[in-house]
Amino acid sequence: VALYRVDAALANIIDAFSASSGLVETRLDILCREGLRVIAVSAHPIATGTLSERLIALRDITEAVQLEQALKESNEALLAMSFGNKIDDSDGLRLALRDPLTDLPNRRAFDFALSEACSQGPFALCLLDMDQFKQVNDSLGHQTGDRLLREVAGRLKDHTRNHDFVARLGGDEFAAIIDPQSDDATLHALVEQLHDLLTRPIDVEFGHVSVGASIGYARARLDAASISELLHAADTAMMRCKANHQDIAKFDAQHDNISLSNSAMTEAF
């Protein structure tokens, strides 16, 4: 294999070896006829009497580096496309990120978007659950149930703002990541609009179908300090919403933390 312009790189490696008496690991990029190859170089010190010698090991890691870069670019694309609610039809990631029934981002895309939102700043997380959906599905058939889910998804997609994010988590569960509002009243009014959208009658083959919706929401950084805590907070608010036959419930630290503690004790026993 013919090597080109490696003198400077080798000189840097020799300098690194000279500067340390311990294990030295570095990387060497070599341009060959086949293209650029990436070589991992490690120098292990060996004590042989009064001499200090090194065992040099070379390993071609080109494929591993290319795979790592491809995964990084793929993850960056996942974040950008899922959080922006836009996925190019020509991109092979569509199937991995989209719910095939509703064409909303799926749970995987939601996880990426939630992680990205947490790194950017405050926001609100809404968990939405359709009430009486099982009864509609069982009594009117899966085709009607699917139509209902598609209609709900379309309403969420059409009426949320461009910088918000909506996803179908599975079954009759949806989620919305909402940019921070100026005050709690404005945020609550927006959640009320989402509830109104979900509960309007839907045209089906047999006439009109109406279902209820339970929405629990929590604010990142104010109600929770981590992704898992935020999900738990929003879910706890939604379960309280269902238990009390309410439409909407905001996470209440004083009330819901007691529920979280009781839940943890129950799980422990």
Short mmCIF file of C-alpha atoms in Angstrom, two decimals:
data_model
loop_
_atom_site.label_atom_id
_atom_site.label_comp_id
_atom_site.label_asym_id
_atom_site.label_seq_id
_atom_site.Cartn_x
_atom_site.Cartn_y
_atom_site.Cartn_z
CA VAL A 1 0.00 0.00 0.00
CA ALA A 2 1.44 3.33 -1.01
CA LEU A 3 1.35 6.01 1.69
CA TYR A 4 1.40 9.73 1.06
CA ARG A 5 2.30 12.72 3.24
CA VAL A 6 2.58 10.82 6.53
CA ASP A 7 5.85 12.41 7.65
CA ALA A 8 4.19 15.22 9.62
CA ALA A 9 1.65 12.86 11.22
CA LEU A 10 4.38 10.39 12.22
CA ALA A 11 6.42 13.25 13.67
CA ASN A 12 3.45 14.25 15.83
CA ILE A 13 3.08 10.67 17.06
CA ILE A 14 6.79 10.46 17.92
CA ASP A 15 6.51 13.74 19.83
CA ALA A 16 3.53 12.34 21.78
CA PHE A 17 5.51 9.19 22.62
CA SER A 18 8.48 11.30 23.76
CA ALA A 19 6.33 13.50 26.00
CA SER A 20 4.94 10.60 28.03
CA SER A 21 6.48 7.59 29.71
CA GLY A 22 3.14 5.81 30.03
CA LEU A 23 0.62 4.39 27.60
CA VAL A 24 0.07 6.66 24.60
CA GLU A 25 -2.89 6.30 22.22
CA THR A 26 -3.45 8.41 19.15
CA ARG A 27 -4.83 8.27 15.62
CA LEU A 28 -3.17 8.41 12.22
CA ASP A 29 -5.04 9.36 9.04
CA ILE A 30 -3.35 7.79 6.02
CA LEU A 31 -4.21 8.51 2.39
CA CYS A 32 -3.92 5.29 0.36
CA ARG A 33 -4.84 4.37 -3.20
CA GLU A 34 -8.10 3.00 -1.77
CA GLY A 35 -8.83 6.29 -0.05
CA LEU A 36 -8.41 7.65 3.48
CA ARG A 37 -7.76 5.02 6.17
CA VAL A 38 -7.86 5.71 9.89
CA ILE A 39 -5.27 3.87 11.99
CA ALA A 40 -5.35 3.65 15.78
CA VAL A 41 -1.82 3.77 17.20
CA SER A 42 -0.95 2.76 20.74
CA ALA A 43 2.43 2.60 22.42
CA HIS A 44 2.79 0.39 25.48
CA PRO A 45 5.93 0.94 27.65
CA ILE A 46 8.07 -2.13 28.22
CA ALA A 47 10.80 -2.33 30.84
CA THR A 48 13.76 -4.39 29.61
CA GLY A 49 16.63 -4.06 32.03
CA THR A 50 17.98 -0.54 31.89
CA LEU A 51 16.32 0.28 28.59
CA SER A 52 12.90 1.84 28.14
CA GLU A 53 11.20 0.41 25.08
CA ARG A 54 7.69 0.51 23.64
CA LEU A 55 5.45 -2.02 22.00
CA ILE A 56 3.70 -0.28 19.09
CA ALA A 57 0.30 -1.59 18.00
CA LEU A 58 -1.48 -0.46 14.83
CA ARG A 59 -5.17 -1.15 14.14
CA ASP A 60 -7.27 -0.11 11.16
CA ILE A 61 -10.45 1.48 12.59
CA THR A 62 -11.72 3.09 9.38
CA GLU A 63 -15.04 1.20 9.31
CA ALA A 64 -15.69 1.86 12.99
CA VAL A 65 -15.07 5.60 12.55
CA GLN A 66 -17.32 5.72 9.50
CA LEU A 67 -20.08 3.90 11.38
CA GLU A 68 -19.77 6.27 14.35
CA GLN A 69 -20.02 9.28 12.05
CA ALA A 70 -23.03 7.82 10.24
CA LEU A 71 -24.80 7.21 13.56
CA LYS A 72 -24.03 10.74 14.70
CA GLU A 73 -25.39 12.22 11.47
CA SER A 74 -28.44 9.96 11.69
CA ASN A 75 -29.18 11.07 15.24
CA GLU A 76 -28.75 14.72 14.29
CA ALA A 77 -31.18 14.20 11.41
CA LEU A 78 -33.63 12.48 13.75
CA LEU A 79 -33.55 15.43 16.12
CA ALA A 80 -33.85 18.08 13.43
CA MET A 81 -36.63 16.38 11.51
CA SER A 82 -38.65 15.05 14.41
CA PHE A 83 -38.55 18.29 16.41
CA GLY A 84 -39.48 20.30 13.34
CA ASN A 85 -42.28 17.85 12.52
CA LYS A 86 -40.85 17.56 8.99
CA ILE A 87 -39.44 14.45 7.39
CA ASP A 88 -38.43 14.27 3.75
CA ASP A 89 -40.33 11.50 1.97
CA SER A 90 -37.16 10.54 0.18
CA ASP A 91 -35.32 9.94 3.43
CA GLY A 92 -35.18 6.38 4.72
CA LEU A 93 -35.71 7.65 8.25
CA ARG A 94 -39.43 8.27 7.59
CA LEU A 95 -40.41 4.71 8.51
CA ALA A 96 -38.32 4.86 11.66
CA LEU A 97 -39.81 8.17 12.84
CA ARG A 98 -43.42 8.21 11.68
CA ASP A 99 -46.51 6.47 12.99
CA PRO A 100 -47.87 4.68 9.90
CA LEU A 101 -51.55 5.18 10.83
CA THR A 102 -51.61 8.90 11.62
CA ASP A 103 -48.35 10.08 9.94
CA LEU A 104 -47.46 11.88 13.17
CA PRO A 105 -44.01 11.44 14.69
CA ASN A 106 -43.89 8.22 16.70
CA ARG A 107 -42.58 7.42 20.18
CA ARG A 108 -38.97 7.22 18.99
CA ALA A 109 -39.18 10.65 17.40
CA PHE A 110 -40.88 11.96 20.55
CA ASP A 111 -38.03 10.69 22.74
CA PHE A 112 -35.50 12.51 20.54
CA ALA A 113 -37.58 15.70 20.48
CA LEU A 114 -38.09 15.63 24.25
CA SER A 115 -34.36 15.23 24.82
CA GLU A 116 -33.66 18.11 22.44
CA ALA A 117 -36.28 20.33 24.10
CA CYS A 118 -34.76 19.69 27.53
CA SER A 119 -31.38 20.87 26.29
CA GLN A 120 -32.82 24.10 24.85
CA GLY A 121 -34.88 25.65 27.63
CA PRO A 122 -38.21 25.66 29.48
CA PHE A 123 -41.30 24.17 27.87
CA ALA A 124 -44.48 22.30 28.79
CA LEU A 125 -45.19 18.62 28.19
CA CYS A 126 -48.80 17.54 27.62
CA LEU A 127 -49.90 13.90 27.67
CA LEU A 128 -53.26 13.32 25.99
CA ASP A 129 -55.41 10.22 26.34
CA MET A 130 -58.66 9.63 24.47
CA ASP A 131 -61.58 8.58 26.69
CA GLN A 132 -64.15 6.03 25.47
CA PHE A 133 -61.93 5.14 22.52
CA LYS A 134 -61.99 1.43 23.36
CA GLN A 135 -65.79 1.44 23.38
CA VAL A 136 -65.85 3.08 19.94
CA ASN A 137 -63.29 0.60 18.63
CA ASP A 138 -65.16 -2.40 20.03
CA SER A 139 -68.67 -1.31 19.04
CA LEU A 140 -68.08 0.35 15.67
CA GLY A 141 -65.02 -1.58 14.51
CA HIS A 142 -61.32 -0.95 14.02
CA GLN A 143 -61.83 0.98 10.80
CA THR A 144 -63.90 3.56 12.64
CA GLY A 145 -61.35 3.63 15.46
CA ASP A 146 -58.55 4.19 12.97
CA ARG A 147 -60.50 6.99 11.31
CA LEU A 148 -61.00 8.63 14.68
CA LEU A 149 -57.28 8.46 15.47
CA ARG A 150 -56.35 9.90 12.06
CA GLU A 151 -58.80 12.76 12.53
CA VAL A 152 -57.51 13.56 16.01
CA ALA A 153 -53.93 13.48 14.72
CA GLY A 154 -54.82 15.78 11.83
CA ARG A 155 -56.43 18.30 14.16
CA LEU A 156 -53.40 18.31 16.44
CA LYS A 157 -51.05 18.73 13.50
CA ASP A 158 -53.09 21.51 11.88
CA HIS A 159 -53.76 23.57 14.99
CA THR A 160 -50.48 23.46 16.90
CA ARG A 161 -47.90 26.11 16.16
CA ASN A 162 -44.86 25.45 14.00
CA HIS A 163 -42.49 25.51 16.98
CA ASP A 164 -44.60 23.01 18.96
CA PHE A 165 -44.31 19.25 18.56
CA VAL A 166 -47.01 16.58 18.58
CA ALA A 167 -46.61 12.80 18.44
CA ARG A 168 -48.60 9.63 18.77
CA LEU A 169 -47.13 7.52 21.56
CA GLY A 170 -49.26 4.47 20.78
CA GLY A 171 -52.87 3.33 21.05
CA ASP A 172 -55.03 6.34 21.88
CA GLU A 173 -52.20 8.26 23.57
CA PHE A 174 -50.68 11.44 22.16
CA ALA A 175 -48.13 13.95 23.42
CA ALA A 176 -47.44 17.62 22.79
CA ILE A 177 -44.26 19.55 23.56
CA ILE A 178 -45.25 23.20 23.85
CA ASP A 179 -42.93 26.18 23.85
CA PRO A 180 -42.97 28.24 27.06
CA GLN A 181 -45.87 30.61 27.48
CA SER A 182 -45.80 34.06 29.08
CA ASP A 183 -47.80 32.89 32.10
CA ASP A 184 -49.70 29.88 33.45
CA ALA A 185 -53.06 31.26 32.30
CA THR A 186 -51.89 31.51 28.68
CA LEU A 187 -50.48 27.98 28.81
CA HIS A 188 -53.70 26.61 30.31
CA ALA A 189 -55.76 28.38 27.64
CA LEU A 190 -53.68 26.69 24.92
CA VAL A 191 -54.19 23.27 26.55
CA GLU A 192 -57.93 23.98 26.69
CA GLN A 193 -57.85 24.65 22.93
CA LEU A 194 -56.19 21.26 22.39
CA HIS A 195 -58.91 19.61 24.48
CA ASP A 196 -61.62 21.32 22.48
CA LEU A 197 -60.05 20.08 19.24
CA LEU A 198 -59.92 16.50 20.47
CA THR A 199 -63.50 16.34 21.67
CA ARG A 200 -65.34 17.85 18.72
CA PRO A 201 -67.63 15.37 16.90
CA ILE A 202 -65.99 13.36 14.16
CA ASP A 203 -67.76 12.31 10.97
CA VAL A 204 -67.71 8.55 10.38
CA GLU A 205 -69.61 6.16 8.14
CA PHE A 206 -72.41 5.77 10.68
CA GLY A 207 -72.82 9.47 11.48
CA HIS A 208 -70.96 11.36 14.19
CA VAL A 209 -68.77 10.07 17.00
CA SER A 210 -67.71 12.05 20.05
CA VAL A 211 -65.11 10.98 22.57
CA GLY A 212 -63.67 12.62 25.63
CA ALA A 213 -60.05 13.43 26.35
CA SER A 214 -57.91 13.63 29.46
CA ILE A 215 -54.89 15.94 29.36
CA GLY A 216 -52.22 16.17 32.02
CA TYR A 217 -49.38 18.63 31.68
CA ALA A 218 -46.25 19.70 33.51
CA ARG A 219 -43.57 22.35 32.99
CA ALA A 220 -39.95 21.45 32.47
CA ARG A 221 -37.55 22.82 35.12
CA LEU A 222 -40.43 24.23 37.18
CA ASP A 223 -42.24 20.96 37.92
CA ALA A 224 -39.44 18.49 37.16
CA ALA A 225 -35.66 18.48 36.91
CA SER A 226 -35.18 15.56 34.50
CA ILE A 227 -36.87 13.89 31.55
CA SER A 228 -38.05 10.93 33.64
CA GLU A 229 -39.45 13.24 36.33
CA LEU A 230 -41.20 15.36 33.71
CA LEU A 231 -42.83 12.34 32.08
CA HIS A 232 -43.86 11.06 35.49
CA ALA A 233 -45.27 14.45 36.48
CA ALA A 234 -47.35 14.85 33.32
CA ASP A 235 -48.56 11.25 33.56
CA THR A 236 -49.49 11.70 37.22
CA ALA A 237 -51.48 14.81 36.34
CA MET A 238 -53.28 12.93 33.57
CA MET A 239 -54.14 10.02 35.88
CA ARG A 240 -55.54 12.46 38.45
CA CYS A 241 -57.51 14.03 35.63
CA LYS A 242 -59.07 10.65 34.78
CA ALA A 243 -59.68 9.69 38.42
CA ASN A 244 -61.52 12.95 39.12
CA HIS A 245 -63.38 12.94 35.77
CA GLN A 246 -61.74 16.22 34.76
CA ASP A 247 -60.81 17.37 31.28
CA ILE A 248 -57.44 18.93 32.13
CA ALA A 249 -55.06 18.70 35.06
CA LYS A 250 -51.85 20.66 35.65
CA PHE A 251 -49.17 19.01 37.74
CA ASP A 252 -49.60 20.15 41.34
CA ALA A 253 -46.42 19.57 43.32
CA GLN A 254 -48.14 19.69 46.71
CA HIS A 255 -50.89 17.26 45.72
CA ASP A 256 -49.21 15.05 43.14
CA ASN A 257 -45.95 14.55 45.01
CA ILE A 258 -47.97 12.74 47.66
CA SER A 259 -49.37 10.52 44.93
CA LEU A 260 -45.87 9.90 43.58
CA SER A 261 -44.60 8.98 47.04
CA ASN A 262 -47.51 6.62 47.63
CA SER A 263 -46.95 5.06 44.22
CA ALA A 264 -43.26 4.52 45.00
CA MET A 265 -44.12 2.92 48.36
CA THR A 266 -46.65 0.65 46.69
CA GLU A 267 -44.10 -0.45 44.10
CA ALA A 268 -41.54 -1.05 46.85
CA PHE A 269 -43.87 -3.44 48.62
#
